[in-house]
Amino acid sequence: MTNFFQYVVSGLSTGSIYALVALGLALVYRSTRILHFAHGDITTAGTFFAFTLLGLNLHFWPAFILAMVFGALIAMTFYFCVLVPAQRREATQLGQIILTVGLGLILQGLISYFGGTEPQSFPFPLSDTKIYRLGNVVISELSIGTFGIGLLTCLFLYLLVQKTRLGLAMRATSENLPAAQTMGIPTRGILALSWGLAAALGVLAGLFLAPTLLLDPFFMLEPFLKGFAAAILGGLNSLPGAIIGGLILGVSESLAGGFISIAFKNTFAFLIIILVLLVRPEGLLGEEFIERV
Amino acid sequence: MDLIESYKEELQLIRKPWTRVWVGAFVLALLLLPWYAPEHITYVFSIIFIYTVGVQGQNLLIGYTGQISFGQAGFLAIGAFTFGHLSRLGIPWPIGLLGAGLAAGLFGLVVGFPSLRLKGPYLAIVTLGFGVAVYQVFVNSEVLSGGRMGMIIQKLSPHFGLSRITYNYYFNFLIALLFTLVSYNIISSYMGRAFIAIRDNDIAAEVIGVNLTFYKLLSFAVSSFYTGVQGGLYGLFLGYLEPNMFTFMEAITLFVAVIIGGLASVEGSIMGAAFVILVPQVFSSFKEMVPVVYGVTILIVLIFEPYGLYGRWFKMRLYFRNWPFR
Amino acid sequence: MTALLKIASIETLYYDRIYALQGLSLEINEKEVFTVLGPNGAGKTTLLKTIAGLLKDQPNKGTIQFMGKRIHRLAPERVSRLGIVYVPEDRGLFRELTVKENLDLGCWGRKDKGIHDDFEFIYQLFPILKERSKQQAETLSGGEQQMLTMARAMLRRPKLLMLDEPSLGLAPLVARHVYDALSQISQAGTTILLVEQNARMALRIADFGYIMESGRIVLEGTSKELQENEDVQELYLGLGGETVSPKGWRLYKKRRTW
């Protein structure tokens, strides 16, 4: 039983990372209907940027904030310089997905060139080895921090989207673009903001993930795929869905890894998703497909 | 657009005499290539032929039936390792390739089932999960993947006094040609029209009598058959297999090839296959920067030609056909 | 009186080769109700979308001037900020947002004190919206949705209100309510450009009308002139025409004068 709780706790901590990644993907999908394949690479770029800044003896918090801004800038630049012209030329949905793949390749190459491909350890203010005991369950400081930051971000995002005028505009734009345009809402700006926000969330996830994994240009690939799966699990259109999907994925993966087989951890995670999707094709909290014939 | 006047004309692969000329010239050029080009170009072209098969299969699925799959690397791995095991048992290559295709096709059928309920990104993630699962199974099972050192496969021994590379070139060329002809026939048959109907509006297709279950599964099976054969050819060509050749990036490469080439066109698939192989090759002198250049090329092509290379080709042809006018 | 909106020989194309509007010109004066009538496919909706800037890089040729400034090929957001409000055929509601949120979005970019008064005005015009303010827009009935879009459009204090078939899919009684509200809006001093299939209703409230066919304006005149025009009567108002032949069948199709 103790084992069980231990796995759940560590699952919640990785789950909040997945939730952060999934939130970013869901934000992008909601606003522009694009599966964002460069999300992981933008995250990696931001994390490497933070690493470089730390190397210049900058303090942790300003470095982290600058890294998030850096990630957001990449995403917004991509939106304005690539996606907008492509949309003007009537790029197809799949074509736009491939554009993000292209961005991913570019970033990957640049990171490998400037950051080096050797794995590096990432210094972090919260320690991985300092642990707290809760009954028989052991929690590291880092896990608490990760979970906490995940919760805080979700709260922040909830307040932003549901309670502010900006959030209202974001919801309106993602729902009905032409109508939002005729309302005089600056939709380009709102969409770019969604991309930037998504990237910042991704970088945050990357920063909290980097201390446990080693930092190399491909360290985000797996969490990115998991975040993707989590977003789908919750229903790509729904932000709460992304959070719940992320937590469920993290916990179930940790349980599967602990009780069944560590080698097939990923496979089990995907198996769960496939089963959920077969019962609810639109994801847990996604809107049901309403088809007009 | 071509004007078709009779059913016989509709069935013809090549309708215009001019098209016949340039297709003939193209095939002739490819036939003569190994005699004039340096060896490494022959080698690269052989790989393009191998990819052509898989990209066409993927295009049948994405472009014609409209089902997104990111699990193509899984089918590729299944095909390749099936072929490897069969050839280890001493089974000749034609049966080996067929077996590779059939094994992948069978799994395609299984993966196709979720497509009956899922759509778009949701289907994409299920197929992605399949790809990841297959990869992990091969990584973790030495029985299946042929051990720690990878699987060694007997390469083709050249006949007719040709060098190994030239022989491989012709071998892959003929197989790619065969599959291209098959693709053309599929899309101009009832099957192809059913696929297109499903892509455009699956409910309407069902209402007019297309058996949705059957044709969706069929498109998955056919597409993964192609991909499985590609895997087999790849194994036969390289003479060696390991699970790391079939990661997520491989699935993405096939996907990129389809979109860059142009959705729903066989010619596009060929161009796309050439693109994903040639671009990294051409820019290989940039070393670390290859992915950057590759990415930039993708961005440029897709920004300026949203319908892919085939779209550009199509517009050019239209321009020259109507030349003095417009 | 100077024209509020002046369109000079615009051409709009779809897919670079299909002409939807061919050399169309019209002028709209301030504080009047203008209606554009025409059969399906005449290009009425295209005309409104072109003005609103929703069609990329269109109009291909010609100019659109609004209060003396050129607005063609501007982004829809910019056009909207100038005070042109377009109410699309599908009503353009944010279906997942509540009625109140929809109305709030109508005030986007406004910070003046008049917002409160405007809310009063629209709630007095459509009292039902106040009752439903917490409800999601997609749960409203068709008539209520139409009222919501009109109310939302009014909150933008439009200088020119463009409506695309406000009576579409509404029961006659509801449609009449909508039209009553429209005439109240117009009396309050808003210029309205109305596109309709239902000629009778539109001509009742309009001051001036245009008849459009296959991308051109074929007839224009005051509402009264149009109502008295023989062709308009036969083709759009359904009057006459049936008793032309003594034997009960017509030997030839009546020739239109345009």
mmCIF file with all atom_site columns, C-alpha atoms in Angstrom, chain C residues 51-219:
data_model
loop_
_atom_site.group_PDB
_atom_site.id
_atom_site.type_symbol
_atom_site.label_atom_id
_atom_site.label_alt_id
_atom_site.label_comp_id
_atom_site.label_asym_id
_atom_site.label_entity_id
_atom_site.label_seq_id
_atom_site.pdbx_PDB_ins_code
_atom_site.Cartn_x
_atom_site.Cartn_y
_atom_site.Cartn_z
_atom_site.occupancy
_atom_site.B_iso_or_equiv
_atom_site.pdbx_formal_charge
_atom_site.auth_seq_id
_atom_site.auth_comp_id
_atom_site.auth_asym_id
_atom_site.auth_atom_id
_atom_site.pdbx_PDB_model_num
ATOM 1   C CA . ILE C 1 51  ? -17.082 45.618 -47.473 1.00 0.00 ? 51  ILE C CA 1
ATOM 2   C CA . ALA C 1 52  ? -16.332 44.019 -44.098 1.00 0.00 ? 52  ALA C CA 1
ATOM 3   C CA . GLY C 1 53  ? -12.910 42.965 -45.381 1.00 0.00 ? 53  GLY C CA 1
ATOM 4   C CA . LEU C 1 54  ? -13.474 39.290 -44.680 1.00 0.00 ? 54  LEU C CA 1
ATOM 5   C CA . LEU C 1 55  ? -12.349 38.228 -48.133 1.00 0.00 ? 55  LEU C CA 1
ATOM 6   C CA . LYS C 1 56  ? -8.585  38.299 -48.369 1.00 0.00 ? 56  LYS C CA 1
ATOM 7   C CA . ASP C 1 57  ? -7.108  40.574 -51.060 1.00 0.00 ? 57  ASP C CA 1
ATOM 8   C CA . GLN C 1 58  ? -10.535 41.434 -52.328 1.00 0.00 ? 58  GLN C CA 1
ATOM 9   C CA . PRO C 1 59  ? -11.952 43.499 -54.006 1.00 0.00 ? 59  PRO C CA 1
ATOM 10  C CA . ASN C 1 60  ? -9.632  42.847 -56.848 1.00 0.00 ? 60  ASN C CA 1
ATOM 11  C CA . LYS C 1 61  ? -10.436 46.148 -58.494 1.00 0.00 ? 61  LYS C CA 1
ATOM 12  C CA . GLY C 1 62  ? -12.350 49.244 -57.569 1.00 0.00 ? 62  GLY C CA 1
ATOM 13  C CA . THR C 1 63  ? -12.558 51.306 -54.431 1.00 0.00 ? 63  THR C CA 1
ATOM 14  C CA . ILE C 1 64  ? -14.653 51.403 -51.311 1.00 0.00 ? 64  ILE C CA 1
ATOM 15  C CA . GLN C 1 65  ? -14.781 54.646 -49.395 1.00 0.00 ? 65  GLN C CA 1
ATOM 16  C CA . PHE C 1 66  ? -16.251 55.081 -45.967 1.00 0.00 ? 66  PHE C CA 1
ATOM 17  C CA . MET C 1 67  ? -16.670 58.663 -44.792 1.00 0.00 ? 67  MET C CA 1
ATOM 18  C CA . GLY C 1 68  ? -14.177 59.718 -47.413 1.00 0.00 ? 68  GLY C CA 1
ATOM 19  C CA . LYS C 1 69  ? -11.491 57.213 -46.376 1.00 0.00 ? 69  LYS C CA 1
ATOM 20  C CA . ARG C 1 70  ? -10.617 54.200 -48.481 1.00 0.00 ? 70  ARG C CA 1
ATOM 21  C CA . ILE C 1 71  ? -11.279 50.966 -46.669 1.00 0.00 ? 71  ILE C CA 1
ATOM 22  C CA . HIS C 1 72  ? -10.888 48.320 -49.326 1.00 0.00 ? 72  HIS C CA 1
ATOM 23  C CA . ARG C 1 73  ? -8.418  45.550 -48.535 1.00 0.00 ? 73  ARG C CA 1
ATOM 24  C CA . LEU C 1 74  ? -8.163  46.580 -44.918 1.00 0.00 ? 74  LEU C CA 1
ATOM 25  C CA . ALA C 1 75  ? -8.126  43.863 -42.290 1.00 0.00 ? 75  ALA C CA 1
ATOM 26  C CA . PRO C 1 76  ? -11.598 43.105 -40.919 1.00 0.00 ? 76  PRO C CA 1
ATOM 27  C CA . GLU C 1 77  ? -10.555 44.320 -37.477 1.00 0.00 ? 77  GLU C CA 1
ATOM 28  C CA . ARG C 1 78  ? -9.649  47.737 -38.846 1.00 0.00 ? 78  ARG C CA 1
ATOM 29  C CA . VAL C 1 79  ? -12.863 48.020 -40.835 1.00 0.00 ? 79  VAL C CA 1
ATOM 30  C CA . SER C 1 80  ? -14.825 47.097 -37.767 1.00 0.00 ? 80  SER C CA 1
ATOM 31  C CA . ARG C 1 81  ? -13.075 49.712 -35.672 1.00 0.00 ? 81  ARG C CA 1
ATOM 32  C CA . LEU C 1 82  ? -14.144 52.394 -38.153 1.00 0.00 ? 82  LEU C CA 1
ATOM 33  C CA . GLY C 1 83  ? -17.727 51.680 -37.202 1.00 0.00 ? 83  GLY C CA 1
ATOM 34  C CA . ILE C 1 84  ? -18.896 49.235 -39.835 1.00 0.00 ? 84  ILE C CA 1
ATOM 35  C CA . VAL C 1 85  ? -20.556 46.280 -38.183 1.00 0.00 ? 85  VAL C CA 1
ATOM 36  C CA . TYR C 1 86  ? -21.361 43.185 -40.153 1.00 0.00 ? 86  TYR C CA 1
ATOM 37  C CA . VAL C 1 87  ? -23.917 40.686 -38.929 1.00 0.00 ? 87  VAL C CA 1
ATOM 38  C CA . PRO C 1 88  ? -23.334 37.503 -40.932 1.00 0.00 ? 88  PRO C CA 1
ATOM 39  C CA . GLU C 1 89  ? -25.928 35.111 -42.218 1.00 0.00 ? 89  GLU C CA 1
ATOM 40  C CA . ASP C 1 90  ? -25.035 32.449 -39.665 1.00 0.00 ? 90  ASP C CA 1
ATOM 41  C CA . ARG C 1 91  ? -25.311 35.177 -37.019 1.00 0.00 ? 91  ARG C CA 1
ATOM 42  C CA . GLY C 1 92  ? -21.665 34.890 -35.943 1.00 0.00 ? 92  GLY C CA 1
ATOM 43  C CA . LEU C 1 93  ? -22.387 34.234 -32.312 1.00 0.00 ? 93  LEU C CA 1
ATOM 44  C CA . PHE C 1 94  ? -19.869 32.836 -29.881 1.00 0.00 ? 94  PHE C CA 1
ATOM 45  C CA . ARG C 1 95  ? -21.934 29.793 -29.163 1.00 0.00 ? 95  ARG C CA 1
ATOM 46  C CA . GLU C 1 96  ? -20.091 28.568 -26.101 1.00 0.00 ? 96  GLU C CA 1
ATOM 47  C CA . LEU C 1 97  ? -20.073 31.929 -24.362 1.00 0.00 ? 97  LEU C CA 1
ATOM 48  C CA . THR C 1 98  ? -23.000 33.261 -22.384 1.00 0.00 ? 98  THR C CA 1
ATOM 49  C CA . VAL C 1 99  ? -25.312 35.955 -23.630 1.00 0.00 ? 99  VAL C CA 1
ATOM 50  C CA . LYS C 1 100 ? -23.735 38.514 -21.335 1.00 0.00 ? 100 LYS C CA 1
ATOM 51  C CA . GLU C 1 101 ? -20.239 37.602 -22.503 1.00 0.00 ? 101 GLU C CA 1
ATOM 52  C CA . ASN C 1 102 ? -21.345 37.930 -26.104 1.00 0.00 ? 102 ASN C CA 1
ATOM 53  C CA . LEU C 1 103 ? -22.687 41.380 -25.359 1.00 0.00 ? 103 LEU C CA 1
ATOM 54  C CA . ASP C 1 104 ? -19.512 42.332 -23.481 1.00 0.00 ? 104 ASP C CA 1
ATOM 55  C CA . LEU C 1 105 ? -17.485 41.408 -26.542 1.00 0.00 ? 105 LEU C CA 1
ATOM 56  C CA . GLY C 1 106 ? -19.655 43.802 -28.485 1.00 0.00 ? 106 GLY C CA 1
ATOM 57  C CA . CYS C 1 107 ? -18.205 46.598 -26.348 1.00 0.00 ? 107 CYS C CA 1
ATOM 58  C CA . TRP C 1 108 ? -14.646 45.595 -27.225 1.00 0.00 ? 108 TRP C CA 1
ATOM 59  C CA . GLY C 1 109 ? -12.490 48.694 -27.509 1.00 0.00 ? 109 GLY C CA 1
ATOM 60  C CA . ARG C 1 110 ? -15.072 51.009 -25.978 1.00 0.00 ? 110 ARG C CA 1
ATOM 61  C CA . LYS C 1 111 ? -14.264 52.792 -22.775 1.00 0.00 ? 111 LYS C CA 1
ATOM 62  C CA . ASP C 1 112 ? -16.769 55.637 -22.846 1.00 0.00 ? 112 ASP C CA 1
ATOM 63  C CA . LYS C 1 113 ? -19.525 56.255 -20.347 1.00 0.00 ? 113 LYS C CA 1
ATOM 64  C CA . GLY C 1 114 ? -22.278 55.456 -22.810 1.00 0.00 ? 114 GLY C CA 1
ATOM 65  C CA . ILE C 1 115 ? -21.993 51.711 -22.432 1.00 0.00 ? 115 ILE C CA 1
ATOM 66  C CA . HIS C 1 116 ? -24.515 51.610 -19.645 1.00 0.00 ? 116 HIS C CA 1
ATOM 67  C CA . ASP C 1 117 ? -27.076 53.593 -21.640 1.00 0.00 ? 117 ASP C CA 1
ATOM 68  C CA . ASP C 1 118 ? -26.547 51.364 -24.632 1.00 0.00 ? 118 ASP C CA 1
ATOM 69  C CA . PHE C 1 119 ? -27.203 48.297 -22.522 1.00 0.00 ? 119 PHE C CA 1
ATOM 70  C CA . GLU C 1 120 ? -30.426 49.946 -21.329 1.00 0.00 ? 120 GLU C CA 1
ATOM 71  C CA . PHE C 1 121 ? -31.387 50.625 -24.923 1.00 0.00 ? 121 PHE C CA 1
ATOM 72  C CA . ILE C 1 122 ? -30.895 47.103 -26.124 1.00 0.00 ? 122 ILE C CA 1
ATOM 73  C CA . TYR C 1 123 ? -32.529 45.546 -23.090 1.00 0.00 ? 123 TYR C CA 1
ATOM 74  C CA . GLN C 1 124 ? -35.531 47.748 -23.742 1.00 0.00 ? 124 GLN C CA 1
ATOM 75  C CA . LEU C 1 125 ? -35.448 46.690 -27.392 1.00 0.00 ? 125 LEU C CA 1
ATOM 76  C CA . PHE C 1 126 ? -35.071 42.977 -26.615 1.00 0.00 ? 126 PHE C CA 1
ATOM 77  C CA . PRO C 1 127 ? -36.153 42.374 -23.007 1.00 0.00 ? 127 PRO C CA 1
ATOM 78  C CA . ILE C 1 128 ? -35.675 38.628 -23.430 1.00 0.00 ? 128 ILE C CA 1
ATOM 79  C CA . LEU C 1 129 ? -31.894 39.029 -23.483 1.00 0.00 ? 129 LEU C CA 1
ATOM 80  C CA . LYS C 1 130 ? -31.834 40.274 -19.906 1.00 0.00 ? 130 LYS C CA 1
ATOM 81  C CA . GLU C 1 131 ? -33.618 37.133 -18.714 1.00 0.00 ? 131 GLU C CA 1
ATOM 82  C CA . ARG C 1 132 ? -31.213 34.897 -20.581 1.00 0.00 ? 132 ARG C CA 1
ATOM 83  C CA . SER C 1 133 ? -27.992 36.708 -19.767 1.00 0.00 ? 133 SER C CA 1
ATOM 84  C CA . LYS C 1 134 ? -26.405 33.747 -17.950 1.00 0.00 ? 134 LYS C CA 1
ATOM 85  C CA . GLN C 1 135 ? -27.372 31.241 -20.632 1.00 0.00 ? 135 GLN C CA 1
ATOM 86  C CA . GLN C 1 136 ? -25.027 29.924 -23.313 1.00 0.00 ? 136 GLN C CA 1
ATOM 87  C CA . ALA C 1 137 ? -25.696 31.496 -26.672 1.00 0.00 ? 137 ALA C CA 1
ATOM 88  C CA . GLU C 1 138 ? -26.154 28.160 -28.419 1.00 0.00 ? 138 GLU C CA 1
ATOM 89  C CA . THR C 1 139 ? -29.115 27.303 -26.194 1.00 0.00 ? 139 THR C CA 1
ATOM 90  C CA . LEU C 1 140 ? -31.112 30.268 -27.493 1.00 0.00 ? 140 LEU C CA 1
ATOM 91  C CA . SER C 1 141 ? -33.780 29.867 -30.108 1.00 0.00 ? 141 SER C CA 1
ATOM 92  C CA . GLY C 1 142 ? -33.183 31.148 -33.621 1.00 0.00 ? 142 GLY C CA 1
ATOM 93  C CA . GLY C 1 143 ? -35.101 34.354 -33.032 1.00 0.00 ? 143 GLY C CA 1
ATOM 94  C CA . GLU C 1 144 ? -33.347 35.064 -29.766 1.00 0.00 ? 144 GLU C CA 1
ATOM 95  C CA . GLN C 1 145 ? -30.007 34.440 -31.444 1.00 0.00 ? 145 GLN C CA 1
ATOM 96  C CA . GLN C 1 146 ? -30.857 36.960 -34.129 1.00 0.00 ? 146 GLN C CA 1
ATOM 97  C CA . MET C 1 147 ? -31.832 39.459 -31.453 1.00 0.00 ? 147 MET C CA 1
ATOM 98  C CA . LEU C 1 148 ? -28.593 38.795 -29.625 1.00 0.00 ? 148 LEU C CA 1
ATOM 99  C CA . THR C 1 149 ? -26.489 39.460 -32.702 1.00 0.00 ? 149 THR C CA 1
ATOM 100 C CA . MET C 1 150 ? -28.357 42.651 -33.409 1.00 0.00 ? 150 MET C CA 1
ATOM 101 C CA . ALA C 1 151 ? -28.018 43.777 -29.824 1.00 0.00 ? 151 ALA C CA 1
ATOM 102 C CA . ARG C 1 152 ? -24.321 42.967 -29.876 1.00 0.00 ? 152 ARG C CA 1
ATOM 103 C CA . ALA C 1 153 ? -23.922 44.900 -33.088 1.00 0.00 ? 153 ALA C CA 1
ATOM 104 C CA . MET C 1 154 ? -25.718 47.890 -31.589 1.00 0.00 ? 154 MET C CA 1
ATOM 105 C CA . LEU C 1 155 ? -23.355 47.937 -28.640 1.00 0.00 ? 155 LEU C CA 1
ATOM 106 C CA . ARG C 1 156 ? -20.583 48.780 -31.052 1.00 0.00 ? 156 ARG C CA 1
ATOM 107 C CA . ARG C 1 157 ? -22.382 52.041 -31.824 1.00 0.00 ? 157 ARG C CA 1
ATOM 108 C CA . PRO C 1 158 ? -22.191 51.332 -35.541 1.00 0.00 ? 158 PRO C CA 1
ATOM 109 C CA . LYS C 1 159 ? -22.107 54.081 -38.073 1.00 0.00 ? 159 LYS C CA 1
ATOM 110 C CA . LEU C 1 160 ? -23.139 51.494 -40.634 1.00 0.00 ? 160 LEU C CA 1
ATOM 111 C CA . LEU C 1 161 ? -24.920 48.306 -39.689 1.00 0.00 ? 161 LEU C CA 1
ATOM 112 C CA . MET C 1 162 ? -24.815 45.570 -42.320 1.00 0.00 ? 162 MET C CA 1
ATOM 113 C CA . LEU C 1 163 ? -27.271 42.739 -41.857 1.00 0.00 ? 163 LEU C CA 1
ATOM 114 C CA . ASP C 1 164 ? -27.279 39.562 -43.907 1.00 0.00 ? 164 ASP C CA 1
ATOM 115 C CA . GLU C 1 165 ? -30.756 38.103 -44.112 1.00 0.00 ? 165 GLU C CA 1
ATOM 116 C CA . PRO C 1 166 ? -31.967 38.749 -40.596 1.00 0.00 ? 166 PRO C CA 1
ATOM 117 C CA . SER C 1 167 ? -35.214 36.946 -41.313 1.00 0.00 ? 167 SER C CA 1
ATOM 118 C CA . LEU C 1 168 ? -33.532 33.705 -42.383 1.00 0.00 ? 168 LEU C CA 1
ATOM 119 C CA . GLY C 1 169 ? -35.094 30.707 -40.734 1.00 0.00 ? 169 GLY C CA 1
ATOM 120 C CA . LEU C 1 170 ? -37.379 32.706 -38.494 1.00 0.00 ? 170 LEU C CA 1
ATOM 121 C CA . ALA C 1 171 ? -41.111 32.305 -38.061 1.00 0.00 ? 171 ALA C CA 1
ATOM 122 C CA . PRO C 1 172 ? -43.043 35.215 -39.638 1.00 0.00 ? 172 PRO C CA 1
ATOM 123 C CA . LEU C 1 173 ? -44.019 36.639 -36.292 1.00 0.00 ? 173 LEU C CA 1
ATOM 124 C CA . VAL C 1 174 ? -40.476 36.575 -34.952 1.00 0.00 ? 174 VAL C CA 1
ATOM 125 C CA . ALA C 1 175 ? -39.200 38.017 -38.199 1.00 0.00 ? 175 ALA C CA 1
ATOM 126 C CA . ARG C 1 176 ? -41.652 40.878 -37.813 1.00 0.00 ? 176 ARG C CA 1
ATOM 127 C CA . HIS C 1 177 ? -40.385 41.510 -34.306 1.00 0.00 ? 177 HIS C CA 1
ATOM 128 C CA . VAL C 1 178 ? -36.851 41.642 -35.639 1.00 0.00 ? 178 VAL C CA 1
ATOM 129 C CA . TYR C 1 179 ? -37.884 44.069 -38.332 1.00 0.00 ? 179 TYR C CA 1
ATOM 130 C CA . ASP C 1 180 ? -39.731 46.269 -35.864 1.00 0.00 ? 180 ASP C CA 1
ATOM 131 C CA . ALA C 1 181 ? -36.546 46.441 -33.844 1.00 0.00 ? 181 ALA C CA 1
ATOM 132 C CA . LEU C 1 182 ? -34.661 47.319 -37.019 1.00 0.00 ? 182 LEU C CA 1
ATOM 133 C CA . SER C 1 183 ? -36.908 50.241 -37.787 1.00 0.00 ? 183 SER C CA 1
ATOM 134 C CA . GLN C 1 184 ? -36.477 51.453 -34.206 1.00 0.00 ? 184 GLN C CA 1
ATOM 135 C CA . ILE C 1 185 ? -32.725 51.193 -34.609 1.00 0.00 ? 185 ILE C CA 1
ATOM 136 C CA . SER C 1 186 ? -32.881 53.160 -37.806 1.00 0.00 ? 186 SER C CA 1
ATOM 137 C CA . GLN C 1 187 ? -35.034 55.827 -36.183 1.00 0.00 ? 187 GLN C CA 1
ATOM 138 C CA . ALA C 1 188 ? -32.383 56.127 -33.494 1.00 0.00 ? 188 ALA C CA 1
ATOM 139 C CA . GLY C 1 189 ? -30.096 57.296 -36.258 1.00 0.00 ? 189 GLY C CA 1
ATOM 140 C CA . THR C 1 190 ? -28.144 54.294 -37.525 1.00 0.00 ? 190 THR C CA 1
ATOM 141 C CA . THR C 1 191 ? -27.518 53.731 -41.198 1.00 0.00 ? 191 THR C CA 1
ATOM 142 C CA . ILE C 1 192 ? -28.500 50.217 -42.191 1.00 0.00 ? 192 ILE C CA 1
ATOM 143 C CA . LEU C 1 193 ? -27.525 48.128 -45.187 1.00 0.00 ? 193 LEU C CA 1
ATOM 144 C CA . LEU C 1 194 ? -29.869 45.205 -45.367 1.00 0.00 ? 194 LEU C CA 1
ATOM 145 C CA . VAL C 1 195 ? -29.544 42.164 -47.580 1.00 0.00 ? 195 VAL C CA 1
ATOM 146 C CA . GLU C 1 196 ? -32.677 40.142 -47.942 1.00 0.00 ? 196 GLU C CA 1
ATOM 147 C CA . GLN C 1 197 ? -34.510 37.492 -49.888 1.00 0.00 ? 197 GLN C CA 1
ATOM 148 C CA . ASN C 1 198 ? -37.777 38.502 -48.323 1.00 0.00 ? 198 ASN C CA 1
ATOM 149 C CA . ALA C 1 199 ? -38.386 41.523 -50.523 1.00 0.00 ? 199 ALA C CA 1
ATOM 150 C CA . ARG C 1 200 ? -41.714 42.496 -49.085 1.00 0.00 ? 200 ARG C CA 1
ATOM 151 C CA . MET C 1 201 ? -40.445 42.886 -45.564 1.00 0.00 ? 201 MET C CA 1
ATOM 152 C CA . ALA C 1 202 ? -37.241 44.588 -46.573 1.00 0.00 ? 202 ALA C CA 1
ATOM 153 C CA . LEU C 1 203 ? -38.946 47.113 -48.813 1.00 0.00 ? 203 LEU C CA 1
ATOM 154 C CA . ARG C 1 204 ? -41.385 47.972 -46.063 1.00 0.00 ? 204 ARG C CA 1
ATOM 155 C CA . ILE C 1 205 ? -38.708 49.427 -43.826 1.00 0.00 ? 205 ILE C CA 1
ATOM 156 C CA . ALA C 1 206 ? -36.215 50.502 -46.471 1.00 0.00 ? 206 ALA C CA 1
ATOM 157 C CA . ASP C 1 207 ? -35.892 53.987 -47.863 1.00 0.00 ? 207 ASP C CA 1
ATOM 158 C CA . PHE C 1 208 ? -33.931 52.965 -50.880 1.00 0.00 ? 208 PHE C CA 1
ATOM 159 C CA . GLY C 1 209 ? -33.374 49.659 -52.630 1.00 0.00 ? 209 GLY C CA 1
ATOM 160 C CA . TYR C 1 210 ? -31.042 47.964 -55.057 1.00 0.00 ? 210 TYR C CA 1
ATOM 161 C CA . ILE C 1 211 ? -31.793 44.873 -57.088 1.00 0.00 ? 211 ILE C CA 1
ATOM 162 C CA . MET C 1 212 ? -28.763 42.723 -57.726 1.00 0.00 ? 212 MET C CA 1
ATOM 163 C CA . GLU C 1 213 ? -28.363 39.942 -60.214 1.00 0.00 ? 213 GLU C CA 1
ATOM 164 C CA . SER C 1 214 ? -25.267 37.927 -61.040 1.00 0.00 ? 214 SER C CA 1
ATOM 165 C CA . GLY C 1 215 ? -22.865 40.357 -59.481 1.00 0.00 ? 215 GLY C CA 1
ATOM 166 C CA . ARG C 1 216 ? -24.318 43.557 -60.860 1.00 0.00 ? 216 ARG C CA 1
ATOM 167 C CA . ILE C 1 217 ? -26.825 46.129 -59.726 1.00 0.00 ? 217 ILE C CA 1
ATOM 168 C CA . VAL C 1 218 ? -29.607 45.961 -62.259 1.00 0.00 ? 218 VAL C CA 1
ATOM 169 C CA . LEU C 1 219 ? -32.137 48.341 -60.785 1.00 0.00 ? 219 LEU C CA 1
#
